[in-house]
């Protein structure tokens, strides 16, 4: 008998059949998938998409003071356009807007909130490196329109989360609290097909991802962890590690889900006003939910990321996620440093005292 792998819509119908508001959630995720297909087509064209328009390389800045490129704005509008009209969401939060997006008058409001980063890693567009879209779905329990406060829900209250990655193939990876599953876009038929059911992160790894150019700003526990990894077989870890850094959170997390590893964007002293770099609601929380549903762990470096109570819709936070064993080690290093029980680190490569303890600084 010929076996046909299920499409995204068929998978969601079965997967959410017995869950509260399962049909509405399925419909919303299908709307998000439609937006992803549109974005995939736009991203694939790159600069070709902007022929005849005003200077596509003239970037502006968004509400966070970051460089905002035309594709950032366009992809934001695509997600809004696909998801505002169906009566499934009560409101939306986007990285590109300072305040929550209100559903226009005349359109029905639903019982879900959608928060999203429309084009994660957009700085990589110019060099043709994978970028993506990240999203999270929350419940809205009230009849009236949501305020900013309604979006301030801890990550464990997410009912669904996911990302799309636009690379050699377009993939949609999502969870609705019952495992993490990957779908590949079949461009010939225009459907997402289940290709990676029930993803599981390996229990051990020899890969880590971090921006090492910030090493001088890291806290001692992170310096200790990365230093031990870099020493490899000759150090305390007794095995060699590979370091990766793509500067696209979607690409980093996708690699971890496919073959394991740990991703760190930790707290540092580079800008004291920012205790972290990644946004809690629409970057850290959805990625942490995906990782934990695949058997990994998401953390601030000091404790579970999904337990953090948000204080603002664009709140930034330090992030460590990936293989559970490695994340728990990093958390232990933070505890040992804070209670003063961490040991001086001596490099067998150079036979010199490390700068991982305050008294050595």
PDB file of N, CA, C and O in Angstrom, residues 158-223:
ATOM      1  N   UNK A 158       2.434  29.332  26.670  1.00  0.00           N
ATOM      2  CA  UNK A 158       2.268  29.252  25.219  1.00  0.00           C
ATOM      3  C   UNK A 158       1.462  27.993  24.867  1.00  0.00           C
ATOM      4  O   UNK A 158       1.667  26.933  25.463  1.00  0.00           O
ATOM      5  N   UNK A 159       0.595  28.125  23.875  1.00  0.00           N
ATOM      6  CA  UNK A 159      -0.133  26.937  23.422  1.00  0.00           C
ATOM      7  C   UNK A 159       0.425  26.414  22.106  1.00  0.00           C
ATOM      8  O   UNK A 159       0.123  25.287  21.713  1.00  0.00           O
ATOM      9  N   UNK A 160       1.234  27.206  21.443  1.00  0.00           N
ATOM     10  CA  UNK A 160       1.903  26.755  20.226  1.00  0.00           C
ATOM     11  C   UNK A 160       3.061  27.703  19.944  1.00  0.00           C
ATOM     12  O   UNK A 160       3.055  28.863  20.375  1.00  0.00           O
ATOM     13  N   UNK A 161       4.048  27.200  19.238  1.00  0.00           N
ATOM     14  CA  UNK A 161       5.209  28.016  18.875  1.00  0.00           C
ATOM     15  C   UNK A 161       5.878  27.376  17.678  1.00  0.00           C
ATOM     16  O   UNK A 161       5.696  26.177  17.404  1.00  0.00           O
ATOM     17  N   UNK A 162       6.649  28.173  16.967  1.00  0.00           N
ATOM     18  CA  UNK A 162       7.340  27.596  15.824  1.00  0.00           C
ATOM     19  C   UNK A 162       8.224  28.595  15.120  1.00  0.00           C
ATOM     20  O   UNK A 162       8.325  29.765  15.507  1.00  0.00           O
ATOM     21  N   UNK A 163       8.881  28.116  14.097  1.00  0.00           N
ATOM     22  CA  UNK A 163       9.672  28.984  13.235  1.00  0.00           C
ATOM     23  C   UNK A 163       9.661  28.420  11.828  1.00  0.00           C
ATOM     24  O   UNK A 163       9.413  27.227  11.605  1.00  0.00           O
ATOM     25  N   UNK A 164       9.920  29.303  10.885  1.00  0.00           N
ATOM     26  CA  UNK A 164      10.193  28.897   9.507  1.00  0.00           C
ATOM     27  C   UNK A 164      11.634  29.250   9.214  1.00  0.00           C
ATOM     28  O   UNK A 164      12.144  30.269   9.686  1.00  0.00           O
ATOM     29  N   UNK A 165      12.300  28.407   8.443  1.00  0.00           N
ATOM     30  CA  UNK A 165      13.662  28.694   8.015  1.00  0.00           C
ATOM     31  C   UNK A 165      13.688  28.689   6.493  1.00  0.00           C
ATOM     32  O   UNK A 165      13.171  27.765   5.851  1.00  0.00           O
ATOM     33  N   UNK A 166      14.246  29.767   5.936  1.00  0.00           N
ATOM     34  CA  UNK A 166      14.308  29.934   4.488  1.00  0.00           C
ATOM     35  C   UNK A 166      15.741  29.664   4.052  1.00  0.00           C
ATOM     36  O   UNK A 166      16.616  30.530   4.140  1.00  0.00           O
ATOM     37  N   UNK A 167      15.992  28.434   3.630  1.00  0.00           N
ATOM     38  CA  UNK A 167      17.317  28.018   3.202  1.00  0.00           C
ATOM     39  C   UNK A 167      17.226  27.310   1.864  1.00  0.00           C
ATOM     40  O   UNK A 167      16.378  27.662   1.038  1.00  0.00           O
ATOM     41  N   UNK A 168      18.084  26.306   1.624  1.00  0.00           N
ATOM     42  CA  UNK A 168      17.961  25.530   0.390  1.00  0.00           C
ATOM     43  C   UNK A 168      16.556  24.972   0.206  1.00  0.00           C
ATOM     44  O   UNK A 168      16.042  24.878  -0.903  1.00  0.00           O
ATOM     45  N   UNK A 169      15.933  24.605   1.331  1.00  0.00           N
ATOM     46  CA  UNK A 169      14.503  24.300   1.347  1.00  0.00           C
ATOM     47  C   UNK A 169      13.854  25.190   2.397  1.00  0.00           C
ATOM     48  O   UNK A 169      14.526  25.707   3.283  1.00  0.00           O
ATOM     49  N   UNK A 170      12.546  25.377   2.280  1.00  0.00           N
ATOM     50  CA  UNK A 170      11.810  26.097   3.320  1.00  0.00           C
ATOM     51  C   UNK A 170      11.182  25.072   4.246  1.00  0.00           C
ATOM     52  O   UNK A 170      10.485  24.159   3.796  1.00  0.00           O
ATOM     53  N   UNK A 171      11.471  25.208   5.547  1.00  0.00           N
ATOM     54  CA  UNK A 171      10.900  24.302   6.537  1.00  0.00           C
ATOM     55  C   UNK A 171      10.117  25.085   7.567  1.00  0.00           C
ATOM     56  O   UNK A 171      10.462  26.225   7.898  1.00  0.00           O
ATOM     57  N   UNK A 172       9.055  24.468   8.071  1.00  0.00           N
ATOM     58  CA  UNK A 172       8.262  25.001   9.164  1.00  0.00           C
ATOM     59  C   UNK A 172       8.370  24.001  10.310  1.00  0.00           C
ATOM     60  O   UNK A 172       8.026  22.822  10.147  1.00  0.00           O
ATOM     61  N   UNK A 173       8.876  24.445  11.440  1.00  0.00           N
ATOM     62  CA  UNK A 173       9.034  23.591  12.617  1.00  0.00           C
ATOM     63  C   UNK A 173       8.129  24.142  13.702  1.00  0.00           C
ATOM     64  O   UNK A 173       8.193  25.344  14.021  1.00  0.00           O
ATOM     65  N   UNK A 174       7.263  23.302  14.266  1.00  0.00           N
ATOM     66  CA  UNK A 174       6.296  23.816  15.242  1.00  0.00           C
ATOM     67  C   UNK A 174       5.998  22.808  16.328  1.00  0.00           C
ATOM     68  O   UNK A 174       6.275  21.617  16.206  1.00  0.00           O
ATOM     69  N   UNK A 175       5.412  23.328  17.400  1.00  0.00           N
ATOM     70  CA  UNK A 175       4.919  22.498  18.490  1.00  0.00           C
ATOM     71  C   UNK A 175       3.613  23.084  18.995  1.00  0.00           C
ATOM     72  O   UNK A 175       3.431  24.305  19.001  1.00  0.00           O
ATOM     73  N   UNK A 176       2.724  22.204  19.395  1.00  0.00           N
ATOM     74  CA  UNK A 176       1.496  22.617  20.077  1.00  0.00           C
ATOM     75  C   UNK A 176       1.434  21.931  21.437  1.00  0.00           C
ATOM     76  O   UNK A 176       0.365  21.647  21.960  1.00  0.00           O
ATOM     77  N   UNK A 177       2.633  21.674  21.994  1.00  0.00           N
ATOM     78  CA  UNK A 177       2.718  21.059  23.308  1.00  0.00           C
ATOM     79  C   UNK A 177       2.735  19.549  23.288  1.00  0.00           C
ATOM     80  O   UNK A 177       2.686  18.911  24.346  1.00  0.00           O
ATOM     81  N   UNK A 178       2.833  18.963  22.100  1.00  0.00           N
ATOM     82  CA  UNK A 178       2.883  17.503  21.960  1.00  0.00           C
ATOM     83  C   UNK A 178       4.034  17.120  21.036  1.00  0.00           C
ATOM     84  O   UNK A 178       3.843  16.501  19.999  1.00  0.00           O
ATOM     85  N   UNK A 179       5.221  17.505  21.405  1.00  0.00           N
ATOM     86  CA  UNK A 179       6.388  17.208  20.590  1.00  0.00           C
ATOM     87  C   UNK A 179       6.674  18.315  19.597  1.00  0.00           C
ATOM     88  O   UNK A 179       5.867  19.225  19.381  1.00  0.00           O
ATOM     89  N   UNK A 180       7.856  18.238  18.991  1.00  0.00           N
ATOM     90  CA  UNK A 180       8.300  19.204  17.986  1.00  0.00           C
ATOM     91  C   UNK A 180       8.378  18.504  16.644  1.00  0.00           C
ATOM     92  O   UNK A 180       8.983  17.429  16.532  1.00  0.00           O
ATOM     93  N   UNK A 181       7.790  19.099  15.612  1.00  0.00           N
ATOM     94  CA  UNK A 181       7.636  18.426  14.328  1.00  0.00           C
ATOM     95  C   UNK A 181       8.057  19.365  13.192  1.00  0.00           C
ATOM     96  O   UNK A 181       7.781  20.563  13.228  1.00  0.00           O
ATOM     97  N   UNK A 182       8.719  18.793  12.186  1.00  0.00           N
ATOM     98  CA  UNK A 182       9.223  19.590  11.077  1.00  0.00           C
ATOM     99  C   UNK A 182       8.527  19.257   9.767  1.00  0.00           C
ATOM    100  O   UNK A 182       8.311  18.080   9.434  1.00  0.00           O
ATOM    101  N   UNK A 183       8.190  20.306   9.015  1.00  0.00           N
ATOM    102  CA  UNK A 183       7.495  20.174   7.736  1.00  0.00           C
ATOM    103  C   UNK A 183       8.331  20.868   6.659  1.00  0.00           C
ATOM    104  O   UNK A 183       8.853  21.955   6.872  1.00  0.00           O
ATOM    105  N   UNK A 184       8.424  20.242   5.504  1.00  0.00           N
ATOM    106  CA  UNK A 184       9.179  20.800   4.386  1.00  0.00           C
ATOM    107  C   UNK A 184       8.211  21.240   3.300  1.00  0.00           C
ATOM    108  O   UNK A 184       7.271  20.515   2.958  1.00  0.00           O
ATOM    109  N   UNK A 185       8.456  22.434   2.760  1.00  0.00           N
ATOM    110  CA  UNK A 185       7.584  22.961   1.717  1.00  0.00           C
ATOM    111  C   UNK A 185       7.880  22.287   0.385  1.00  0.00           C
ATOM    112  O   UNK A 185       8.997  22.354  -0.129  1.00  0.00           O
ATOM    113  N   UNK A 186       6.881  21.604  -0.154  1.00  0.00           N
ATOM    114  CA  UNK A 186       6.962  21.046  -1.501  1.00  0.00           C
ATOM    115  C   UNK A 186       6.484  22.131  -2.460  1.00  0.00           C
ATOM    116  O   UNK A 186       5.291  22.403  -2.563  1.00  0.00           O
ATOM    117  N   UNK A 187       7.433  22.754  -3.129  1.00  0.00           N
ATOM    118  CA  UNK A 187       7.088  23.910  -3.962  1.00  0.00           C
ATOM    119  C   UNK A 187       6.209  23.529  -5.147  1.00  0.00           C
ATOM    120  O   UNK A 187       5.464  24.358  -5.672  1.00  0.00           O
ATOM    121  N   UNK A 188       6.293  22.297  -5.609  1.00  0.00           N
ATOM    122  CA  UNK A 188       5.512  21.885  -6.776  1.00  0.00           C
ATOM    123  C   UNK A 188       4.027  21.832  -6.476  1.00  0.00           C
ATOM    124  O   UNK A 188       3.200  22.150  -7.331  1.00  0.00           O
ATOM    125  N   UNK A 189       3.682  21.411  -5.262  1.00  0.00           N
ATOM    126  CA  UNK A 189       2.256  21.317  -4.920  1.00  0.00           C
ATOM    127  C   UNK A 189       1.824  22.418  -3.949  1.00  0.00           C
ATOM    128  O   UNK A 189       0.629  22.578  -3.678  1.00  0.00           O
ATOM    129  N   UNK A 190       2.797  23.167  -3.400  1.00  0.00           N
ATOM    130  CA  UNK A 190       2.470  24.286  -2.524  1.00  0.00           C
ATOM    131  C   UNK A 190       2.037  23.902  -1.130  1.00  0.00           C
ATOM    132  O   UNK A 190       1.388  24.692  -0.446  1.00  0.00           O
ATOM    133  N   UNK A 191       2.402  22.693  -0.686  1.00  0.00           N
ATOM    134  CA  UNK A 191       2.009  22.233   0.644  1.00  0.00           C
ATOM    135  C   UNK A 191       3.228  21.957   1.511  1.00  0.00           C
ATOM    136  O   UNK A 191       4.283  21.551   1.009  1.00  0.00           O
ATOM    137  N   UNK A 192       3.051  22.148   2.823  1.00  0.00           N
ATOM    138  CA  UNK A 192       4.039  21.682   3.773  1.00  0.00           C
ATOM    139  C   UNK A 192       3.768  20.209   4.073  1.00  0.00           C
ATOM    140  O   UNK A 192       2.644  19.836   4.411  1.00  0.00           O
ATOM    141  N   UNK A 193       4.824  19.388   3.968  1.00  0.00           N
ATOM    142  CA  UNK A 193       4.708  17.944   4.177  1.00  0.00           C
ATOM    143  C   UNK A 193       5.505  17.552   5.415  1.00  0.00           C
ATOM    144  O   UNK A 193       6.634  18.016   5.613  1.00  0.00           O
ATOM    145  N   UNK A 194       4.927  16.718   6.254  1.00  0.00           N
ATOM    146  CA  UNK A 194       5.615  16.256   7.459  1.00  0.00           C
ATOM    147  C   UNK A 194       6.822  15.400   7.068  1.00  0.00           C
ATOM    148  O   UNK A 194       6.668  14.316   6.517  1.00  0.00           O
ATOM    149  N   UNK A 195       8.011  15.893   7.346  1.00  0.00           N
ATOM    150  CA  UNK A 195       9.252  15.171   7.008  1.00  0.00           C
ATOM    151  C   UNK A 195      10.086  14.845   8.236  1.00  0.00           C
ATOM    152  O   UNK A 195      10.962  13.980   8.173  1.00  0.00           O
ATOM    153  N   UNK A 196       9.841  15.527   9.355  1.00  0.00           N
ATOM    154  CA  UNK A 196      10.640  15.314  10.560  1.00  0.00           C
ATOM    155  C   UNK A 196       9.708  15.198  11.772  1.00  0.00           C
ATOM    156  O   UNK A 196       9.605  16.115  12.590  1.00  0.00           O
ATOM    157  N   UNK A 197       8.989  14.072  11.892  1.00  0.00           N
ATOM    158  CA  UNK A 197       8.080  13.922  13.034  1.00  0.00           C
ATOM    159  C   UNK A 197       8.840  13.720  14.336  1.00  0.00           C
ATOM    160  O   UNK A 197       9.882  13.068  14.381  1.00  0.00           O
ATOM    161  N   UNK A 198       8.319  14.297  15.405  1.00  0.00           N
ATOM    162  CA  UNK A 198       8.808  14.067  16.770  1.00  0.00           C
ATOM    163  C   UNK A 198      10.333  14.189  16.861  1.00  0.00           C
ATOM    164  O   UNK A 198      11.039  13.250  17.221  1.00  0.00           O
ATOM    165  N   UNK A 199      10.829  15.365  16.558  1.00  0.00           N
ATOM    166  CA  UNK A 199      12.269  15.625  16.636  1.00  0.00           C
ATOM    167  C   UNK A 199      12.767  15.453  18.066  1.00  0.00           C
ATOM    168  O   UNK A 199      12.104  15.862  19.026  1.00  0.00           O
ATOM    169  N   UNK A 200      13.954  14.863  18.213  1.00  0.00           N
ATOM    170  CA  UNK A 200      14.562  14.681  19.528  1.00  0.00           C
ATOM    171  C   UNK A 200      16.014  15.142  19.478  1.00  0.00           C
ATOM    172  O   UNK A 200      16.782  14.750  18.593  1.00  0.00           O
ATOM    173  N   UNK A 201      16.391  15.977  20.446  1.00  0.00           N
ATOM    174  CA  UNK A 201      17.751  16.480  20.532  1.00  0.00           C
ATOM    175  C   UNK A 201      18.624  15.414  21.189  1.00  0.00           C
ATOM    176  O   UNK A 201      18.259  14.870  22.236  1.00  0.00           O
ATOM    177  N   UNK A 202      19.787  15.088  20.604  1.00  0.00           N
ATOM    178  CA  UNK A 202      20.678  14.101  21.232  1.00  0.00           C
ATOM    179  C   UNK A 202      21.030  14.492  22.666  1.00  0.00           C
ATOM    180  O   UNK A 202      21.126  15.678  23.003  1.00  0.00           O
ATOM    181  N   UNK A 203      21.229  13.483  23.512  1.00  0.00           N
ATOM    182  CA  UNK A 203      21.482  13.735  24.932  1.00  0.00           C
ATOM    183  C   UNK A 203      22.869  14.292  25.196  1.00  0.00           C
ATOM    184  O   UNK A 203      23.116  14.891  26.249  1.00  0.00           O
ATOM    185  N   UNK A 204      23.818  14.074  24.294  1.00  0.00           N
ATOM    186  CA  UNK A 204      25.162  14.631  24.434  1.00  0.00           C
ATOM    187  C   UNK A 204      25.529  15.355  23.145  1.00  0.00           C
ATOM    188  O   UNK A 204      24.972  15.069  22.077  1.00  0.00           O
ATOM    189  N   UNK A 205      26.475  16.272  23.252  1.00  0.00           N
ATOM    190  CA  UNK A 205      26.872  17.028  22.077  1.00  0.00           C
ATOM    191  C   UNK A 205      28.320  17.468  22.200  1.00  0.00           C
ATOM    192  O   UNK A 205      28.878  17.515  23.305  1.00  0.00           O
ATOM    193  N   UNK A 206      28.909  17.810  21.077  1.00  0.00           N
ATOM    194  CA  UNK A 206      30.263  18.374  21.044  1.00  0.00           C
ATOM    195  C   UNK A 206      30.276  19.633  20.187  1.00  0.00           C
ATOM    196  O   UNK A 206      31.275  19.944  19.547  1.00  0.00           O
ATOM    197  N   UNK A 207      29.146  20.351  20.174  1.00  0.00           N
ATOM    198  CA  UNK A 207      29.051  21.599  19.426  1.00  0.00           C
ATOM    199  C   UNK A 207      28.441  22.684  20.304  1.00  0.00           C
ATOM    200  O   UNK A 207      27.504  22.424  21.061  1.00  0.00           O
ATOM    201  N   UNK A 208      28.977  23.883  20.193  1.00  0.00           N
ATOM    202  CA  UNK A 208      28.376  25.030  20.864  1.00  0.00           C
ATOM    203  C   UNK A 208      28.419  26.216  19.926  1.00  0.00           C
ATOM    204  O   UNK A 208      29.281  26.318  19.048  1.00  0.00           O
ATOM    205  N   UNK A 209      27.453  27.121  20.103  1.00  0.00           N
ATOM    206  CA  UNK A 209      27.342  28.305  19.254  1.00  0.00           C
ATOM    207  C   UNK A 209      27.308  29.545  20.131  1.00  0.00           C
ATOM    208  O   UNK A 209      26.459  29.668  21.009  1.00  0.00           O
ATOM    209  N   UNK A 210      28.250  30.453  19.889  1.00  0.00           N
ATOM    210  CA  UNK A 210      28.310  31.693  20.640  1.00  0.00           C
ATOM    211  C   UNK A 210      29.119  32.698  19.832  1.00  0.00           C
ATOM    212  O   UNK A 210      29.997  32.315  19.040  1.00  0.00           O
ATOM    213  N   UNK A 211      28.836  33.978  20.016  1.00  0.00           N
ATOM    214  CA  UNK A 211      29.590  35.030  19.343  1.00  0.00           C
ATOM    215  C   UNK A 211      30.845  35.324  20.160  1.00  0.00           C
ATOM    216  O   UNK A 211      30.816  36.106  21.115  1.00  0.00           O
ATOM    217  N   UNK A 212      31.956  34.711  19.797  1.00  0.00           N
ATOM    218  CA  UNK A 212      33.172  34.800  20.602  1.00  0.00           C
ATOM    219  C   UNK A 212      33.800  36.186  20.584  1.00  0.00           C
ATOM    220  O   UNK A 212      34.676  36.478  21.406  1.00  0.00           O
ATOM    221  N   UNK A 213      33.357  37.070  19.666  1.00  0.00           N
ATOM    222  CA  UNK A 213      33.910  38.425  19.656  1.00  0.00           C
ATOM    223  C   UNK A 213      33.522  39.202  20.917  1.00  0.00           C
ATOM    224  O   UNK A 213      34.134  40.228  21.234  1.00  0.00           O
ATOM    225  N   UNK A 214      32.495  38.705  21.645  1.00  0.00           N
ATOM    226  CA  UNK A 214      32.066  39.361  22.883  1.00  0.00           C
ATOM    227  C   UNK A 214      32.690  38.744  24.128  1.00  0.00           C
ATOM    228  O   UNK A 214      32.276  39.059  25.248  1.00  0.00           O
ATOM    229  N   UNK A 215      33.684  37.897  23.957  1.00  0.00           N
ATOM    230  CA  UNK A 215      34.226  37.141  25.084  1.00  0.00           C
ATOM    231  C   UNK A 215      34.660  38.034  26.243  1.00  0.00           C
ATOM    232  O   UNK A 215      34.461  37.689  27.413  1.00  0.00           O
ATOM    233  N   UNK A 216      35.238  39.196  25.934  1.00  0.00           N
ATOM    234  CA  UNK A 216      35.722  40.067  27.001  1.00  0.00           C
ATOM    235  C   UNK A 216      34.585  40.636  27.839  1.00  0.00           C
ATOM    236  O   UNK A 216      34.826  41.156  28.943  1.00  0.00           O
ATOM    237  N   UNK A 217      33.352  40.553  27.348  1.00  0.00           N
ATOM    238  CA  UNK A 217      32.210  41.073  28.084  1.00  0.00           C
ATOM    239  C   UNK A 217      31.438  39.986  28.839  1.00  0.00           C
ATOM    240  O   UNK A 217      30.515  40.301  29.586  1.00  0.00           O
ATOM    241  N   UNK A 218      31.778  38.720  28.627  1.00  0.00           N
ATOM    242  CA  UNK A 218      31.010  37.637  29.247  1.00  0.00           C
ATOM    243  C   UNK A 218      31.207  37.599  30.753  1.00  0.00           C
ATOM    244  O   UNK A 218      32.249  37.998  31.291  1.00  0.00           O
ATOM    245  N   UNK A 219      30.225  37.013  31.424  1.00  0.00           N
ATOM    246  CA  UNK A 219      30.360  36.732  32.843  1.00  0.00           C
ATOM    247  C   UNK A 219      31.301  35.541  33.036  1.00  0.00           C
ATOM    248  O   UNK A 219      31.444  34.693  32.150  1.00  0.00           O
ATOM    249  N   UNK A 220      31.949  35.465  34.207  1.00  0.00           N
ATOM    250  CA  UNK A 220      32.914  34.379  34.449  1.00  0.00           C
ATOM    251  C   UNK A 220      32.388  32.967  34.192  1.00  0.00           C
ATOM    252  O   UNK A 220      33.125  32.141  33.641  1.00  0.00           O
ATOM    253  N   UNK A 221      31.126  32.623  34.555  1.00  0.00           N
ATOM    254  CA  UNK A 221      30.679  31.252  34.289  1.00  0.00           C
ATOM    255  C   UNK A 221      30.665  30.912  32.797  1.00  0.00           C
ATOM    256  O   UNK A 221      30.937  29.764  32.419  1.00  0.00           O
ATOM    257  N   UNK A 222      30.320  31.882  31.945  1.00  0.00           N
ATOM    258  CA  UNK A 222      30.312  31.630  30.505  1.00  0.00           C
ATOM    259  C   UNK A 222      31.740  31.524  29.984  1.00  0.00           C
ATOM    260  O   UNK A 222      32.052  30.662  29.160  1.00  0.00           O
ATOM    261  N   UNK A 223      32.628  32.379  30.476  1.00  0.00           N
ATOM    262  CA  UNK A 223      34.038  32.265  30.103  1.00  0.00           C
ATOM    263  C   UNK A 223      34.581  30.889  30.483  1.00  0.00           C
ATOM    264  O   UNK A 223      35.335  30.267  29.730  1.00  0.00           O
TER     265      UNK A 223
END
